[in-house]
Short mmCIF file of C-alpha atoms and ligand atoms in Angstrom, two decimals:
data_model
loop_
_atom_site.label_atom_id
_atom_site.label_comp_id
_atom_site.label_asym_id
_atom_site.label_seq_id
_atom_site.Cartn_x
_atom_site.Cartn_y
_atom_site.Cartn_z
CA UNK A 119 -84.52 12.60 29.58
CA UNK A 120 -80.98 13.54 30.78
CA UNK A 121 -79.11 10.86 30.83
CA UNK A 122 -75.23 12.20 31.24
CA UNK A 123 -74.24 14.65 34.02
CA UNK A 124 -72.63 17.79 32.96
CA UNK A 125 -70.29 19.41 34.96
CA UNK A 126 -72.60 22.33 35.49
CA UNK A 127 -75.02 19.86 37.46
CA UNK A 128 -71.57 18.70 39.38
CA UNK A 129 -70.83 22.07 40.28
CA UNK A 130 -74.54 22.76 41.24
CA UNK A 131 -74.87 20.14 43.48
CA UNK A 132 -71.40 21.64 45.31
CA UNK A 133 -72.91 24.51 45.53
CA UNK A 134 -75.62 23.57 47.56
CA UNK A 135 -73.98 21.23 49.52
CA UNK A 136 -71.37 24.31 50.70
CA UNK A 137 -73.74 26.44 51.63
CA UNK A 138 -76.74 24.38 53.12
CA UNK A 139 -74.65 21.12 54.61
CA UNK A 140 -72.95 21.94 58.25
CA UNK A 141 -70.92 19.05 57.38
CA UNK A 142 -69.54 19.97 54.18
CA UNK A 143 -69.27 23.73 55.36
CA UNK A 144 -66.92 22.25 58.19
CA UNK A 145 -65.21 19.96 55.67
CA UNK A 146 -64.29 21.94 53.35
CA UNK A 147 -63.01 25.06 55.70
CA UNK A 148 -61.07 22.09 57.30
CA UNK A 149 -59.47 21.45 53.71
CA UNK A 150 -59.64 24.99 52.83
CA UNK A 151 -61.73 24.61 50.10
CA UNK A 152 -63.54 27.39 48.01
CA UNK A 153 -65.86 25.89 45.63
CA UNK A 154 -65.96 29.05 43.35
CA UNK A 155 -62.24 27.56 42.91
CA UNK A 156 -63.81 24.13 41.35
CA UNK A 157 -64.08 24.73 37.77
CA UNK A 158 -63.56 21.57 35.85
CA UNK A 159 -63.52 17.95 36.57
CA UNK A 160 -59.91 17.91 37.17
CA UNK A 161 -60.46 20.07 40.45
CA UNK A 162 -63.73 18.26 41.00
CA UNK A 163 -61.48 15.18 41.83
CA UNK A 164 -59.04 16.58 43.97
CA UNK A 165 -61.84 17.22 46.60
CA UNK A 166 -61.71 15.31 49.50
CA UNK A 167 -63.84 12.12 50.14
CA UNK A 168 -66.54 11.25 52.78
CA UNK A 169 -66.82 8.62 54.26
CA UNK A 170 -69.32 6.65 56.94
CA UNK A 171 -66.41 7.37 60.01
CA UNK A 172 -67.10 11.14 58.91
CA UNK A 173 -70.89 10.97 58.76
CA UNK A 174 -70.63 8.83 61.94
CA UNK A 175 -68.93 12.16 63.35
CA UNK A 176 -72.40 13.72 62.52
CA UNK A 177 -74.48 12.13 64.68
CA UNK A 178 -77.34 12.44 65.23
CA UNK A 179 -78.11 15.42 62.48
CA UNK A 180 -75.14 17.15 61.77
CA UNK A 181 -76.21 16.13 58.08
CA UNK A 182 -79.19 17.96 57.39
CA UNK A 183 -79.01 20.76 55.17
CA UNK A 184 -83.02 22.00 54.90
CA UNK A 185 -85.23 23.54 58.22
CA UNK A 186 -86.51 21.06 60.23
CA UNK A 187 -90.24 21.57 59.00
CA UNK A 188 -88.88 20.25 55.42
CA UNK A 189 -87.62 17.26 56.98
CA UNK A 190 -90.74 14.13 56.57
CA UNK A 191 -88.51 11.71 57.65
CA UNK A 192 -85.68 9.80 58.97
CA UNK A 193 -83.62 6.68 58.64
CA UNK A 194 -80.52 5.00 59.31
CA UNK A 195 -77.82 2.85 58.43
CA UNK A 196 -78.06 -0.33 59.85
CA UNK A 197 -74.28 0.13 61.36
CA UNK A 198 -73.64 -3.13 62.88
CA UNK A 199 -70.41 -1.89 64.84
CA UNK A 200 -70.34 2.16 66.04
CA UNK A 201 -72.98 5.00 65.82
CA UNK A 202 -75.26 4.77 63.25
CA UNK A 203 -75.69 7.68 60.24
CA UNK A 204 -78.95 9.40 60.35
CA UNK A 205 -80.41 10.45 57.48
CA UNK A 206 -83.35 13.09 56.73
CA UNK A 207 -84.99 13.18 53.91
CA UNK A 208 -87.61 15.98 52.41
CA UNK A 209 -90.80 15.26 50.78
CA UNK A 210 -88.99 15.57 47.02
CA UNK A 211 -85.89 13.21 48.66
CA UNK A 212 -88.93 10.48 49.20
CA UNK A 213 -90.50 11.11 45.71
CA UNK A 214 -87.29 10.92 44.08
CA UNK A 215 -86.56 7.72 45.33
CA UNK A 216 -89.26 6.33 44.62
CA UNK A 217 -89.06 7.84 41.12
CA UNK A 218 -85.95 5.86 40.63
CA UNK A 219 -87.00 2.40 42.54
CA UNK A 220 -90.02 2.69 40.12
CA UNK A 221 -87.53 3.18 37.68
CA UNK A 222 -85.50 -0.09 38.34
CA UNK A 223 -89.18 -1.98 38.71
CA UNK A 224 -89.59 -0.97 35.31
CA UNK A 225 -85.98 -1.64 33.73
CA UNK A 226 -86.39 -5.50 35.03
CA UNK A 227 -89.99 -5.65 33.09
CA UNK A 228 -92.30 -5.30 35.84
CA UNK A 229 -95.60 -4.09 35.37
CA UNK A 230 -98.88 -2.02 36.75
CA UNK A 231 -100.09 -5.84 36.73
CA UNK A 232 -97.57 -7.50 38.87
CA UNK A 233 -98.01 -8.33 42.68
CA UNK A 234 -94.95 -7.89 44.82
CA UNK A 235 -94.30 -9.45 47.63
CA UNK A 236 -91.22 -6.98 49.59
CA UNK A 237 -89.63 -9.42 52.48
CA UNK A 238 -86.90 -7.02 53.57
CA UNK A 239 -87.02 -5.29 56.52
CA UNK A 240 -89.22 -1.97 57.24
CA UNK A 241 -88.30 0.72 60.03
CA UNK A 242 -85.05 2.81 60.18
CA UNK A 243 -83.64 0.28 57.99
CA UNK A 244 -84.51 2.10 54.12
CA UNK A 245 -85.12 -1.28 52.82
CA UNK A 246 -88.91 -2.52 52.94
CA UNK A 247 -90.24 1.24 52.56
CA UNK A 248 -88.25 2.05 49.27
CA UNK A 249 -89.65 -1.54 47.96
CA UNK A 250 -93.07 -0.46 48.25
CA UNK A 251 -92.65 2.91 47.42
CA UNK A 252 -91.25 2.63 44.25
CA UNK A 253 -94.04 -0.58 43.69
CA UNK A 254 -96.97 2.05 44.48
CA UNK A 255 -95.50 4.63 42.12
CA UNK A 256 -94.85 2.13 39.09
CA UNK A 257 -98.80 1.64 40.14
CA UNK A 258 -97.83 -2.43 40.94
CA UNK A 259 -99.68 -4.07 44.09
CA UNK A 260 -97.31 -4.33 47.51
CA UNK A 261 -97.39 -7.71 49.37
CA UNK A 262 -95.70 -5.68 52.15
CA UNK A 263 -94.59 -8.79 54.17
CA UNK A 264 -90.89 -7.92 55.59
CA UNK A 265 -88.70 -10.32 56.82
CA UNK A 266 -89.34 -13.75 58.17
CA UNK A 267 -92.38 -15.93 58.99
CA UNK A 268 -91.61 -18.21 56.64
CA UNK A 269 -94.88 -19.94 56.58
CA UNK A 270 -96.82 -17.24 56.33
CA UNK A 271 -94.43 -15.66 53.53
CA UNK A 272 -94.89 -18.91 51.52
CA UNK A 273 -98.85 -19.05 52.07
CA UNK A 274 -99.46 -15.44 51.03
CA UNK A 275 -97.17 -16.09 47.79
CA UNK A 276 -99.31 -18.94 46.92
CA UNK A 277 -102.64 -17.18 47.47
CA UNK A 278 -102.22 -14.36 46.29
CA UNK A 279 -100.35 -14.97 43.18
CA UNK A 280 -97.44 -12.91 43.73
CA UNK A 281 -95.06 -12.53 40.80
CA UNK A 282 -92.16 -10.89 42.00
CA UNK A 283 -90.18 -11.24 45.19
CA UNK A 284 -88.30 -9.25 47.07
CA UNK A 285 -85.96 -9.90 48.95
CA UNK A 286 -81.84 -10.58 49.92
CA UNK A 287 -80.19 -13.27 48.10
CA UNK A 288 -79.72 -15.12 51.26
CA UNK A 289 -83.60 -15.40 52.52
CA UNK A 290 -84.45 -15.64 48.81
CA UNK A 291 -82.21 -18.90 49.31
CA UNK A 292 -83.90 -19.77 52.17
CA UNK A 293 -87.32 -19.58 50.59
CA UNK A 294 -86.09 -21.88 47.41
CA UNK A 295 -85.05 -24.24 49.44
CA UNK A 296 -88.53 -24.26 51.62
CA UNK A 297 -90.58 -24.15 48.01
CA UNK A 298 -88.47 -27.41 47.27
CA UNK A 299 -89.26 -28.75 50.63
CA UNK A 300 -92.91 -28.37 50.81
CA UNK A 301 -93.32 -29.30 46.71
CA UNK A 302 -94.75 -25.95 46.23
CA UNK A 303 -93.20 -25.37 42.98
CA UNK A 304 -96.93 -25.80 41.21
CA UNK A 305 -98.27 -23.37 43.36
CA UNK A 306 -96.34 -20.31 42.75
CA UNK A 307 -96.63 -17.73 40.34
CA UNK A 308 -93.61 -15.41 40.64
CA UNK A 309 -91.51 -15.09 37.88
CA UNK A 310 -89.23 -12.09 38.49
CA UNK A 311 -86.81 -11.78 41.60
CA UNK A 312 -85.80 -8.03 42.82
CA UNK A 313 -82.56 -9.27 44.92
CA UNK A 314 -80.75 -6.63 46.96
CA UNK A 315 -78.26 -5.95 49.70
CA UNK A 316 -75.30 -8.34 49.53
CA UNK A 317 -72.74 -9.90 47.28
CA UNK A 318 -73.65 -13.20 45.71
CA UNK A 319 -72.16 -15.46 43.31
CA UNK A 320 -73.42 -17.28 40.81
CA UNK A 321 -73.97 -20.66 42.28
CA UNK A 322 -76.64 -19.22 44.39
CA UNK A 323 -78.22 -17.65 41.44
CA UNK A 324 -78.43 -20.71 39.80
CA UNK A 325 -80.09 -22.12 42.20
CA UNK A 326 -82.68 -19.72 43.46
CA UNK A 327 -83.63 -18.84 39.87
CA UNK A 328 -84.21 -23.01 39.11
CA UNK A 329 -85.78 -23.77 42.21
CA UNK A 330 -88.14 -20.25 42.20
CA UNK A 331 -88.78 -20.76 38.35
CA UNK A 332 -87.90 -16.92 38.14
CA UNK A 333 -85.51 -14.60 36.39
CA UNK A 334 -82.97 -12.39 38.89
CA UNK A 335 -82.17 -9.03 39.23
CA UNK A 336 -79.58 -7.54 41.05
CA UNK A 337 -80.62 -4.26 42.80
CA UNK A 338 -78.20 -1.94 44.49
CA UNK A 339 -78.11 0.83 46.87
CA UNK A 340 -77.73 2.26 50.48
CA UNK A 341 -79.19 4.04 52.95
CA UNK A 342 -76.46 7.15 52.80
CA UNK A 343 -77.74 7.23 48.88
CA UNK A 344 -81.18 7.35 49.49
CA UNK A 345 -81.64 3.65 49.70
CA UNK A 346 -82.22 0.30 47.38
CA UNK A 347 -82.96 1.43 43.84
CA UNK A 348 -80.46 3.76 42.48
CA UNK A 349 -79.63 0.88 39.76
CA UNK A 350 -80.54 -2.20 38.83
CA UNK A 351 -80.02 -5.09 36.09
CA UNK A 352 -81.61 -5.14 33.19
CA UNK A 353 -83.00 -8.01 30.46
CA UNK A 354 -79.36 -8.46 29.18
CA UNK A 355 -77.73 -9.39 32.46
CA UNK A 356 -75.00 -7.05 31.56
CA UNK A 357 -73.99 -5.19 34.72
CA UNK A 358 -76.60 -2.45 36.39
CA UNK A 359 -78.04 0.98 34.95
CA UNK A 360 -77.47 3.78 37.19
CA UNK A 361 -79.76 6.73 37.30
CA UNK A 362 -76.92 9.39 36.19
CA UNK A 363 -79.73 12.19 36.42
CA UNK A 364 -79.42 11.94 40.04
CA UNK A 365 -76.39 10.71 41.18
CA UNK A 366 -72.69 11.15 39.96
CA UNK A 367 -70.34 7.92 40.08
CA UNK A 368 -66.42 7.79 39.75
CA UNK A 369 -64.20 4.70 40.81
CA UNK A 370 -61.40 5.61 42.53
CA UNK A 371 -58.40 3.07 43.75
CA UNK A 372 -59.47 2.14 47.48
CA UNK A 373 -55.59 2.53 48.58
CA UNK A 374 -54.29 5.84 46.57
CA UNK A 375 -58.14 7.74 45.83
CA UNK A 376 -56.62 8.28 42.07
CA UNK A 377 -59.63 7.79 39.97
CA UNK A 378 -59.29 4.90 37.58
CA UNK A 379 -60.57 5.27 33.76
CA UNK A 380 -64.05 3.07 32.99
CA UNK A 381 -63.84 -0.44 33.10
CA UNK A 382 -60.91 -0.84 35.94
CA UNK A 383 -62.27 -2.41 39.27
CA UNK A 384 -61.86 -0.31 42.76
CA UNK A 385 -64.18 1.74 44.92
CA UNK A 386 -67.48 2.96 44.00
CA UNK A 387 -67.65 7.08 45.02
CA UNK A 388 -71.10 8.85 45.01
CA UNK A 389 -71.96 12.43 44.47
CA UNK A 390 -75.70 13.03 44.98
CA UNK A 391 -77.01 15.88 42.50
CA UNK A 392 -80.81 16.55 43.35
CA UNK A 393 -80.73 15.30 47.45
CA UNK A 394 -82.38 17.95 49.30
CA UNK A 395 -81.94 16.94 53.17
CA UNK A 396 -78.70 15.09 52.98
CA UNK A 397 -76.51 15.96 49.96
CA UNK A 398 -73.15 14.01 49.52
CA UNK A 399 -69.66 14.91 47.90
CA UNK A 400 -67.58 12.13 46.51
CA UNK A 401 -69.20 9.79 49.31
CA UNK A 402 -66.99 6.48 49.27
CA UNK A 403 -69.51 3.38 49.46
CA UNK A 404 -66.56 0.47 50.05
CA UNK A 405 -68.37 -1.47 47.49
CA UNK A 406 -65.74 -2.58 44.80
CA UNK A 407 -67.35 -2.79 41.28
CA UNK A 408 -66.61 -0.80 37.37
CA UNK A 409 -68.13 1.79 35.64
CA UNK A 410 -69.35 -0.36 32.45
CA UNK A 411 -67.98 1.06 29.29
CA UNK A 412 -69.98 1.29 25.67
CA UNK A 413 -73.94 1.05 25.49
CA UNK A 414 -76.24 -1.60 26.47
CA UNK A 415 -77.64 -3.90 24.11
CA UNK A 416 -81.13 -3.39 26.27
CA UNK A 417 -80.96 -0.07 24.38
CA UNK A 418 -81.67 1.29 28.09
CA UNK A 419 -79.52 4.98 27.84
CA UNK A 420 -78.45 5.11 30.88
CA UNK A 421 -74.50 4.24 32.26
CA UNK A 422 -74.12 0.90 33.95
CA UNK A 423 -72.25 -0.60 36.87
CA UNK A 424 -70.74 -3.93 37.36
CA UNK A 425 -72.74 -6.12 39.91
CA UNK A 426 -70.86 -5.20 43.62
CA UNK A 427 -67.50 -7.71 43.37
CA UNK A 428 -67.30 -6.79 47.21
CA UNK A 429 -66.36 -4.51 49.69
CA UNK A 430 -63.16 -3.06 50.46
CA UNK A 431 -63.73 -4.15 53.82
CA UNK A 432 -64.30 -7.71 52.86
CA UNK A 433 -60.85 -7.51 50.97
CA UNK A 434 -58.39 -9.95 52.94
CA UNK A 435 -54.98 -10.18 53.02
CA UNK A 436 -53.81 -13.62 53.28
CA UNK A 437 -50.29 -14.55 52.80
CA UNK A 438 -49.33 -11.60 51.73
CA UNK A 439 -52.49 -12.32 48.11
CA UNK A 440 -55.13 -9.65 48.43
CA UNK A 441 -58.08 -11.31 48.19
CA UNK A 442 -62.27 -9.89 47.05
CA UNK A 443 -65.08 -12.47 48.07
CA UNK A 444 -65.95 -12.32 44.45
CA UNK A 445 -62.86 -14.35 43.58
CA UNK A 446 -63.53 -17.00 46.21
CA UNK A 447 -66.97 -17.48 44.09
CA UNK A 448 -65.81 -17.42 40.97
CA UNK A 449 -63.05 -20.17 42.21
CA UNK A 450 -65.77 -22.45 43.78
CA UNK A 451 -67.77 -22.19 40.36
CA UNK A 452 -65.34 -23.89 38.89
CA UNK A 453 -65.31 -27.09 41.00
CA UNK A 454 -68.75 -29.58 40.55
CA UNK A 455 -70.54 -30.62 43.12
CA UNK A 456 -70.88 -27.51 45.79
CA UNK A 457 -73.66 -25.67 46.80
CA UNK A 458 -73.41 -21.79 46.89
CA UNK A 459 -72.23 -21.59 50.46
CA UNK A 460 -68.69 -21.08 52.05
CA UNK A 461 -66.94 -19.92 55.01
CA UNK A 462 -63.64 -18.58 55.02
CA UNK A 463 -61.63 -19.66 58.92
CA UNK A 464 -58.09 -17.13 59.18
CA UNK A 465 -55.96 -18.39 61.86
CA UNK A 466 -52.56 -17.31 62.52
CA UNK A 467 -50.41 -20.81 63.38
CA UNK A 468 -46.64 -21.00 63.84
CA UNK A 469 -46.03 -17.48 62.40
CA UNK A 470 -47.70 -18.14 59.54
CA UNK A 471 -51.35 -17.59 57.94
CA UNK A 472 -53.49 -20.38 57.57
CA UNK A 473 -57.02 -20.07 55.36
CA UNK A 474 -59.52 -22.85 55.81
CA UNK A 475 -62.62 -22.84 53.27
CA UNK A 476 -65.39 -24.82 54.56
CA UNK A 477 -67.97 -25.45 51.55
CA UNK A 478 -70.85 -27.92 51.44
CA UNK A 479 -71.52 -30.56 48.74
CA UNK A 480 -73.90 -31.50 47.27
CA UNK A 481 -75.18 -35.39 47.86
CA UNK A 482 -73.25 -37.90 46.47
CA UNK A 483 -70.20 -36.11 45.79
CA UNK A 484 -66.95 -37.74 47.77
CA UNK A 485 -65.86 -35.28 50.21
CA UNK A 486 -62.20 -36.15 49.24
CA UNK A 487 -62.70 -35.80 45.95
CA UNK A 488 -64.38 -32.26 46.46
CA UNK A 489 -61.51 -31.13 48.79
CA UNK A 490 -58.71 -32.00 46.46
CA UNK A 491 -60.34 -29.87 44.06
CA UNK A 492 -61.10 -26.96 45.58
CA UNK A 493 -57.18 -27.06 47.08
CA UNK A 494 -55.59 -27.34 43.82
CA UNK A 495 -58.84 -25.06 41.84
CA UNK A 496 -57.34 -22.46 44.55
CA UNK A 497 -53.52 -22.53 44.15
CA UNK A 498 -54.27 -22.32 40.26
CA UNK A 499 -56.49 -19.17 40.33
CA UNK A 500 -55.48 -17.47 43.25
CA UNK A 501 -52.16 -18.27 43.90
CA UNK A 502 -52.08 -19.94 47.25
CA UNK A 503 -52.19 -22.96 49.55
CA UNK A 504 -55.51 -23.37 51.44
CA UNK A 505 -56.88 -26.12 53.92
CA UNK A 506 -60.87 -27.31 52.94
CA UNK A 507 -63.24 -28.67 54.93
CA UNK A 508 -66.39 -30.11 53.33
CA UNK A 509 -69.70 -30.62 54.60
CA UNK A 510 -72.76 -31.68 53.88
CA UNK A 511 -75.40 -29.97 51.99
CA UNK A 512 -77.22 -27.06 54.61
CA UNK A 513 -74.76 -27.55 57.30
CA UNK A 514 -73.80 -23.60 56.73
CA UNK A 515 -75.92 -21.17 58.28
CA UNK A 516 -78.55 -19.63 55.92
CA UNK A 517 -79.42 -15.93 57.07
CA UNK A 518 -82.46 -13.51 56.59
CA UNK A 519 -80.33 -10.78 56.73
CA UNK A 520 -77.00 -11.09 55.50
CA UNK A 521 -74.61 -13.94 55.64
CA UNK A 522 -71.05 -13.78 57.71
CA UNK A 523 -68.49 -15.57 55.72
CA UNK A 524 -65.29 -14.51 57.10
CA UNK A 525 -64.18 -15.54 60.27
CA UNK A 526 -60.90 -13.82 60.90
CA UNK A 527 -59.67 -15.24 64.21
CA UNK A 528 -55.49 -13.77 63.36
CA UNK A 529 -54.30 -11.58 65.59
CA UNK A 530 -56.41 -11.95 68.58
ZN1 ZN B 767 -79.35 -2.78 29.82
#
């Protein structure tokens, strides 16, 4: 099994992507580019980046790079502001996905004998379908739920047995909580979670894998990148593997592009080497994490990724401190009695910024106490003054799909 990518696979994948992708034709006469000029990693990294604006700019199928009757299907990225990216995919595209979500199935322990229950969503969205398909080819049995119908999602779990759950970290919340509620705790049988989609701290975690009885893996992936399940964690809880046989990953600084040496945070950049319908050149995700130095102690061979710290986008400026929502979790962590939730309120008052964290806590705990210590927990890790407003325990929206956190009402 290949695990490391050579620089003739690099060069390969250019290759193809030049002369079968309309896109990267187009972007690379707009740069000039010859990629018979590309002839060690050096020049590999001075070629320019994609991003989802540019893909955006290929709507509806400016994308695909095979005839039309190699194309078996379509989806898209869920694009919550703007066009959405459409992305084909050939018959190998959808077996090599699920080659790799079988793949990540496998790397978290799951078996031929587990029952999965998949609650995200199925459709354009590339979520549900990649669950299932990579539970059919590890040869598991699909509980192929989706999202919602929480009643009927907690009756199926108990009936059938299901042992591992799918599922975002915020409904996977929302179903703890309900297991708690109902005293259904006796009644399950999962004991793996297979949680994808968002950034989550630790808190939550904790509290999903004590209330579910389960052990939690972080999955990762997006629909530009063929979808969920292009790496996941593994038994040491260590950071991710990454299927390097497929894909090629740098980390670049989000503000300059310079490529940072393993183990420095920034922007995760994706070169797909085997993608038939919709090949992509230094693709920038957003998503902030590391490339993991050294070998696992899983003895798994293949290169790991930090869990996702957050997304570029995410990153606020406030007072002049940049900011990752990873921070604001690992800050909370540190003060007892909150729950995993928080909202972040920007205003812009009297010329200056003001940042309010609203947090729940957890019964008993004196509000004034709490807010005292998140304030000064805050101005000792991060540098600044905040206001805090606590609440009680589930006064914050929970979410199906993914949580909002920051409300940035500056500037409007
Ligand atoms: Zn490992």
């Amino acid at each position: 099994m290949a695990v490391c990518n050579t620089f003739e696979q690099l060069k390969k994948a250019l290759n193809y992507a030049a002369t079968n992708s309309p896109f990267y034709r187009q972007l690379f006469a707009d740069h000039q580019i010859s990629v018979d000029d590309i002839q060690s990693m050096e020049d590999f990294q001075r070629l320019p980046f994609s991003d989802k604006y540019d893909l955006r700019r290929a709507y509806p199928l400016g994308l695909q790079a095979v005839p039309d009757e190699e194309v078996v299907r379509v989806h898209s990225s869920s694009g919550t502001t703007g066009k959405a990216i459409i992305i084909p995919y050939t018959a190998k595209d959808v077996d090599d996905w699920a080659t790799m979500f079988a793949r990540c199935y496998a790397t978290a322990g799951i078996t031929r004998k587990d029952r999965i229950q998949i609650t995200p969503g199925y459709g354009l969205w590339t979520a549900g379908i990649g669950f299932q398909a990579g539970c059919e080819k590890l040869g598991a049995m699909a509980v192929p739920v989706g999202p919602g119908n929480t009643d009927k999602q907690l009756q199926l779990m108990v009936d059938l047995h299901s042992t591992v759950l799918c599922a975002t970290s915020s409904y996977a919340l929302l179903l703890a909580e309900e297991v708690k509620k109902r005293k259904l705790g006796d009644q399950i049988s999962l004991r793996k979670g297979i949680i994808g989609s968002e950034r989550w701290g630790d808190l939550m975690r904790k509290r999903i894998a004590t209330e579910l009885n389960i052990e939690l893996f972080d999955i990762y992936g997006l629909t530009e990148v063929y979808g969920p399940g292009i790496a996941v964690d593994c038994p040491a809880h260590n950071g991710m593997h990454y299927w390097s046989d497929y894909l090629y990953l740098e980390v670049i600084d989000p503000v300059t592009g310079q490529n940072l040496p393993d183990g420095q945070i920034g922007e995760l950049v994706i070169t797909t080497l085997c993608k038939e319908a919709a090949p992509l050149v230094r693709y920038r995700t957003h998503d902030l994490t590391r490339i993991i130095p050294g070998k696992c102690s899983c003895g798994c061979e293949y290169p790991r990724i930090d869990r996702i710290l957050g997304r570029t986008d995410d990153m606020i400026k406030v007072k002049g401190v940049n900011i990752y929502p990873g921070q604001i979790e690992d800050t909370l962590k540190l003060v007892p009695g909150l729950s995993s939730e928080y909202q972040i309120i920007l205003e812009h008052v009297s010329g200056r910024d003001r940042m309010t964290l609203r947090v729940e806590s957890v019964r008993g705990a004196s509000k004034e106490a709490v807010s005292a210590a998140v304030i000064s927990t805050f101005k000792a890790k991060i540098g600044i003054k905040i206001d805090c407003e606590v609440l009680e325990l589930g006064e914050l929206p929970r979410s199906e799909k993914k949580s909002k956190r920051v409300f940035d009402n500056r500037y409007q």
